[in-house]
Structure formats: structure tokens, C-alpha cells
PDB file of C-alpha atoms in Angstrom:
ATOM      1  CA  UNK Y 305     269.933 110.028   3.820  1.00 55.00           C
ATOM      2  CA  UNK Y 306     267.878 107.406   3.855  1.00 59.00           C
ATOM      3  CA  UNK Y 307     267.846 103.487   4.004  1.00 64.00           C
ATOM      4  CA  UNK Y 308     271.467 103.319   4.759  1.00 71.00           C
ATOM      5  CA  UNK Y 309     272.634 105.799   1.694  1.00 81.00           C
ATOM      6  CA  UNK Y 310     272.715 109.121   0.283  1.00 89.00           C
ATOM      7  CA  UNK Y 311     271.235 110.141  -2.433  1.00 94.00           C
ATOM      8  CA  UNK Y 312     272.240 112.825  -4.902  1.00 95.00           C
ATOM      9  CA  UNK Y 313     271.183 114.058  -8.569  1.00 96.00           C
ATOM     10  CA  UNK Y 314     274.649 114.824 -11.490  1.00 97.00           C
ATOM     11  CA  UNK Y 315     274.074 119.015 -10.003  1.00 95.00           C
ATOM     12  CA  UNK Y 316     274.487 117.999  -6.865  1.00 95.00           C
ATOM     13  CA  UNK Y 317     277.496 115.708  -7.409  1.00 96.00           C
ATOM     14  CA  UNK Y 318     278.778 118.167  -9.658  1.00 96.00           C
ATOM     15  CA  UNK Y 319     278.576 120.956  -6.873  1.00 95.00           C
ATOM     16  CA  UNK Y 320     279.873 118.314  -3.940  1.00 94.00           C
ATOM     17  CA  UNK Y 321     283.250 117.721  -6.369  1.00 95.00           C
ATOM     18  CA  UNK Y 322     283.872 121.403  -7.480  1.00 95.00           C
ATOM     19  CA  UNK Y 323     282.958 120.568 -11.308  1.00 97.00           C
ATOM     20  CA  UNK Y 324     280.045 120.789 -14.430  1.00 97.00           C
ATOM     21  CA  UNK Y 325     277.530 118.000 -14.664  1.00 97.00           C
ATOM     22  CA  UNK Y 326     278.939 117.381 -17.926  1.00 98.00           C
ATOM     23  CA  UNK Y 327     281.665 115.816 -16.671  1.00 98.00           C
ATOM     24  CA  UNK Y 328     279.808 113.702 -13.828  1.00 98.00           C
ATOM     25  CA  UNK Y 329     277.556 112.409 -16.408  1.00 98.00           C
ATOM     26  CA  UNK Y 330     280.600 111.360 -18.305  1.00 98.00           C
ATOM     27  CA  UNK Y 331     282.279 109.195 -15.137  1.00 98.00           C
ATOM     28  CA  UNK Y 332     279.562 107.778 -14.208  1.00 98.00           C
ATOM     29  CA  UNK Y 333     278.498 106.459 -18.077  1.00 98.00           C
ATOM     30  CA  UNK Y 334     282.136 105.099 -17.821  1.00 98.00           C
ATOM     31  CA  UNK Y 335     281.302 103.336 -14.280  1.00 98.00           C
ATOM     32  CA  UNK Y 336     278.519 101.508 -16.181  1.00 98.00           C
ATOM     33  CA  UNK Y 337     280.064 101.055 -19.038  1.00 98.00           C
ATOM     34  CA  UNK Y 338     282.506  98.717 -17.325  1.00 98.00           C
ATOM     35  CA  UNK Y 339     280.385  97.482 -15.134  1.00 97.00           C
ATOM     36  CA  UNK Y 340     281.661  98.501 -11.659  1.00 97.00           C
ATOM     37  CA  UNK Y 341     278.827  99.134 -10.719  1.00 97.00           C
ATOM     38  CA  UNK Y 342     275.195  98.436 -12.066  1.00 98.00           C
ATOM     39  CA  UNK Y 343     273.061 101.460 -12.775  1.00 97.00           C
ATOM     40  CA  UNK Y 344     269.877  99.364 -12.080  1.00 96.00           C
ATOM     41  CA  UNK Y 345     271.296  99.077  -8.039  1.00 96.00           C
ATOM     42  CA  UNK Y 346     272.564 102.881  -7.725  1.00 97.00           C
ATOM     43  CA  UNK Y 347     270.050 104.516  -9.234  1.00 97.00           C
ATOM     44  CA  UNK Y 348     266.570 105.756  -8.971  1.00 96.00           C
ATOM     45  CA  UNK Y 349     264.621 108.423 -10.727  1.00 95.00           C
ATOM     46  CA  UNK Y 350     262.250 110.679  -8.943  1.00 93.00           C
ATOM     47  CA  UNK Y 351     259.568 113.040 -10.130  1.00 93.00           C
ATOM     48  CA  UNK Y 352     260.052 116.580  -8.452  1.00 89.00           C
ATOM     49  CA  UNK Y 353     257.386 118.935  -8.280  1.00 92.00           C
ATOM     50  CA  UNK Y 354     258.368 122.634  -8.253  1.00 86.00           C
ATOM     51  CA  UNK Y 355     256.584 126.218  -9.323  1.00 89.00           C
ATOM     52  CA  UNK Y 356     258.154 128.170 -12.072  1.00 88.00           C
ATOM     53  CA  UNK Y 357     256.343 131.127 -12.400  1.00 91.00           C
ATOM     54  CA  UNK Y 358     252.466 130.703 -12.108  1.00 93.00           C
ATOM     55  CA  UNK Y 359     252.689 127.145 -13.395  1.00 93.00           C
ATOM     56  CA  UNK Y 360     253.506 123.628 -11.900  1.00 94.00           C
ATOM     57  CA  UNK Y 361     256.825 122.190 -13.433  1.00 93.00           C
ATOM     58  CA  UNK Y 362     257.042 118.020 -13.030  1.00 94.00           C
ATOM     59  CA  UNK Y 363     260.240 116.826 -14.043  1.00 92.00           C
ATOM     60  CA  UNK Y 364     261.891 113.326 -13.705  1.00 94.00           C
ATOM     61  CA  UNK Y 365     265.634 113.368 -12.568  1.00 95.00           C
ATOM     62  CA  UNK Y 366     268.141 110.555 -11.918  1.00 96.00           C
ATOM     63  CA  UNK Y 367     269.559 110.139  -8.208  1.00 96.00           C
ATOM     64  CA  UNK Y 368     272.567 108.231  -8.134  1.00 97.00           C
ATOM     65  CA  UNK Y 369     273.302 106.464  -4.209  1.00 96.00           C
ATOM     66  CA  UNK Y 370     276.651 106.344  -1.822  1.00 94.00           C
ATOM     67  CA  UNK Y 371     278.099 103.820  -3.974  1.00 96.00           C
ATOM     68  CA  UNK Y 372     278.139 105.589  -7.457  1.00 97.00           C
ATOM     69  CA  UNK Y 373     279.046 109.191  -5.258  1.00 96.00           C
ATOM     70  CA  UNK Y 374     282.056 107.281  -4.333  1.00 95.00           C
ATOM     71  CA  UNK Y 375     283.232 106.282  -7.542  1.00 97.00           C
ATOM     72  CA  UNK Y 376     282.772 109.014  -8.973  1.00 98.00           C
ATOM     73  CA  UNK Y 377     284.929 110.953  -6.694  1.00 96.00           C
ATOM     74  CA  UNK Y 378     287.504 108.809  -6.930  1.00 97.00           C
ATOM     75  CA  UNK Y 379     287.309 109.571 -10.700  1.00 97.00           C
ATOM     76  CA  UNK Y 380     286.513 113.542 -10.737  1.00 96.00           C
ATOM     77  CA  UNK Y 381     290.084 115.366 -11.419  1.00 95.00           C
ATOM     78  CA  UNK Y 382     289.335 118.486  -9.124  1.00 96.00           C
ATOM     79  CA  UNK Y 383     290.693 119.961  -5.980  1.00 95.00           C
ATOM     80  CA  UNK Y 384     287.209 119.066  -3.991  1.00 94.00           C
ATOM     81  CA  UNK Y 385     288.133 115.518  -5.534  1.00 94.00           C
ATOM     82  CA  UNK Y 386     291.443 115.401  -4.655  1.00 95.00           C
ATOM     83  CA  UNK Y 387     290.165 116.402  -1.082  1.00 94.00           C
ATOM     84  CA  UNK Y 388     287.715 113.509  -1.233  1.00 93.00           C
ATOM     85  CA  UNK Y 389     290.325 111.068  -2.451  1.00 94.00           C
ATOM     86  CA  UNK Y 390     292.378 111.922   0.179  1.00 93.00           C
ATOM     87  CA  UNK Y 391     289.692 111.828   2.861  1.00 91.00           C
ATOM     88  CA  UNK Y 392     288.726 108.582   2.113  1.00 91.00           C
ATOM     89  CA  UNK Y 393     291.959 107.314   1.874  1.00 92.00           C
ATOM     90  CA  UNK Y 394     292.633 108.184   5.548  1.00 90.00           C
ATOM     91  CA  UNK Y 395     289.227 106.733   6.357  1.00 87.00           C
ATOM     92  CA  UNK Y 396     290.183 102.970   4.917  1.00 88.00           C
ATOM     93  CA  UNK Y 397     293.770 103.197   6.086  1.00 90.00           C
ATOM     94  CA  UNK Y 398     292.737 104.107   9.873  1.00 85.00           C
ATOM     95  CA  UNK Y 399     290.022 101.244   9.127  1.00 84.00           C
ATOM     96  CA  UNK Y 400     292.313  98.911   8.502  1.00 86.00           C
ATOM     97  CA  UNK Y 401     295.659  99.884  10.578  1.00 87.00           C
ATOM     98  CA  UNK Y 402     293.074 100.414  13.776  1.00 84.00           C
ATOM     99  CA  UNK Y 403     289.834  97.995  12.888  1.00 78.00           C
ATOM    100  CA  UNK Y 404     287.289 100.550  13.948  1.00 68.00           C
ATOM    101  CA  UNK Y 405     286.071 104.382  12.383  1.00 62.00           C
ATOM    102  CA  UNK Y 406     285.194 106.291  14.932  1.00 61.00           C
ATOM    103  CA  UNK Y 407     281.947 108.087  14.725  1.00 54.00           C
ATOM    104  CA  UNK Y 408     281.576 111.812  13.672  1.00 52.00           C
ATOM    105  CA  UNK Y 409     280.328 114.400  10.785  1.00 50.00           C
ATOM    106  CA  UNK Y 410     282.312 115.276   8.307  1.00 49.00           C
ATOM    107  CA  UNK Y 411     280.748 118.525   6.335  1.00 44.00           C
ATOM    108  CA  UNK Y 412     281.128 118.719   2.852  1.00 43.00           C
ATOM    109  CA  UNK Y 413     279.965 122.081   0.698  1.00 37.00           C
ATOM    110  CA  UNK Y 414     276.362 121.366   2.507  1.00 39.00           C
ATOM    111  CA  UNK Y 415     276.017 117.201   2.253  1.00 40.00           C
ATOM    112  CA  UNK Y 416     276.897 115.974   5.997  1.00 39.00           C
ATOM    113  CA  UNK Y 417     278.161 112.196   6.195  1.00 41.00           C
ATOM    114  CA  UNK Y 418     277.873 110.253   8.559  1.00 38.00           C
ATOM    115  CA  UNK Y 419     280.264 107.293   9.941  1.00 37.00           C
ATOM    116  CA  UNK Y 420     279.065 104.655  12.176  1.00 33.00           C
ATOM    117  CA  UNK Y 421     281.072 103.550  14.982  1.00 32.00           C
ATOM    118  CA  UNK Y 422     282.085  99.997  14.307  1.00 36.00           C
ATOM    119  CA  UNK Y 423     284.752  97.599  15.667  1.00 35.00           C
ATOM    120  CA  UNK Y 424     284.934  94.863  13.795  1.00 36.00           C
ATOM    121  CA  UNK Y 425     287.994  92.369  13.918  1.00 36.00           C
ATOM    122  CA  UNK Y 426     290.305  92.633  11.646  1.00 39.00           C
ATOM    123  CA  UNK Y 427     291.062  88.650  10.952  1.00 38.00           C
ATOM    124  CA  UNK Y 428     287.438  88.680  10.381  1.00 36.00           C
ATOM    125  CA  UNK Y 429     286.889  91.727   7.563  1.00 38.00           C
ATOM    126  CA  UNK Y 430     290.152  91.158   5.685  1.00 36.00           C
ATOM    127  CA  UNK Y 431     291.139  88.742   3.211  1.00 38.00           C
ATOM    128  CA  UNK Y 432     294.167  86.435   3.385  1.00 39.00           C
ATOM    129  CA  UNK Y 433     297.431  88.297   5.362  1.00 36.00           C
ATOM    130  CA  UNK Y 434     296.536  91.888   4.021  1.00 36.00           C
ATOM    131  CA  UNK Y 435     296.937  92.952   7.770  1.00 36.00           C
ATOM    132  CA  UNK Y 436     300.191  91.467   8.239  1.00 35.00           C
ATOM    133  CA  UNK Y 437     301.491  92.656   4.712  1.00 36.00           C
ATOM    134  CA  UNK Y 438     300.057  96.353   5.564  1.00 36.00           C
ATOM    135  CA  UNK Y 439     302.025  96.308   8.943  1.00 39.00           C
ATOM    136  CA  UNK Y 440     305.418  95.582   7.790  1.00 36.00           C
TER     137      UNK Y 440
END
């Protein structure tokens, strides 16, 4: 974690969601392409230093923050992305119904997130009458 985000490379997304990095380079081309989100603002390349053998290895690889993890689970068709959906979906609807998350860690195949406690009021963080319109 750090500044407020996660960071993860396509392996790691791919492990996270239960699928090849094939298909996570795939989504998130098409989360570019239509320009939900910008690549310039979710991602970042990083030169990793590792030993393979005797010698020093540099390579460059993309890391791709929260935001682009996000919408790419809501894109991946697997059962860890079904779980995600579905996760996240409670998160947003108890943020809405309630107006607060409350905090705790949520472990997922090895990446821990973490939720902030916040109450914020809901007149405040929604637009127009979606409260009233959820709560009938």
C-alpha cells in the first residue's frame, strides 16, 4: 500500500482474480480504450532488480493502482471475480443504506485491504434523492 492505494503488476491481478494475465491485459486495454479510466493516472512502471542464476536481471514492469484493480474485477468472468463483485457490492450497498464502512481486513489470496472507518452524511455524499429512491 502506499499513498492511499495498492499497487499490483497483470500476475498479480491475474492471481488475486483466479485467471491468466492474458486476459487482465485484455480488460484493462479495454478500460483505456474507452476511457474509464486514464492509464497515465493508474499506472506506473517500476524497474525490479532480481538474481537469476549468477547474474543480475533488471526488468521494467507495469503496476496498475486501486482504481484499475477495481475495474478490472468488476470485468474478470471468474469465481474469485464473482466473489469480488459480490464483495464490493455489499460494501457500497451497506455504504449507502448505513452512511458509514466500518473498519476491518478483508484477506484476499495474500493482498490484505484495508477500509477506513468513515461516517459521512448521506445528504452530503449522494446526488439528488438516490437515498430516498434506494429506501423505498
Amino acid at each position: 500500500m502506499e499513498g492511499e492505494t495498492v499497487w499490483l503488476n497483470q500476475a498479480q491481478m491475474a492471481e488475486l482474480f483466479g485467471t491468466k494475465r492474458q486476459a487482465i491485459t485484455k480488460h484493462l486495454q479495454n478500460i483505456y480504450d474507452c476511457d474509464e479510466l486514464k492509464k497515465k493516472a493508474t499506472s506506473s512502471i517500476l524497474e525490479l532488480v532480481r538474481k537469476e542464476g549468477k547474474k543480475t536481471v533488471k526488468r521494467k514492469v507495469e503496476f496498475y493502482n486501486l482504481d484499475a484493480i477495481i475495474s478490472v474485477g468488476f470485468r474478470v468472468n471468474t469465481k474469485r471475480g464473482i466473489e469480488f463483485r459480490q464483495w464490493a457490492n455489499q460494501i457500497l450497498k451497506d455504504y449507502l443504506l448505513k452512511g458509514y464502512v466500518v473498519n476491518h481486513v478483508t484477506s484476499v489470496t495474500g493482498y490484505f485491504v484495508t477500509h477506513r472507518l468513515s461516517r459521512l452524511s448521506p445528504s452530503r455524499t449522494l446526488p439528488g434523492n438516490w437515498r430516498s429512491a434506494s429506501a423505498k
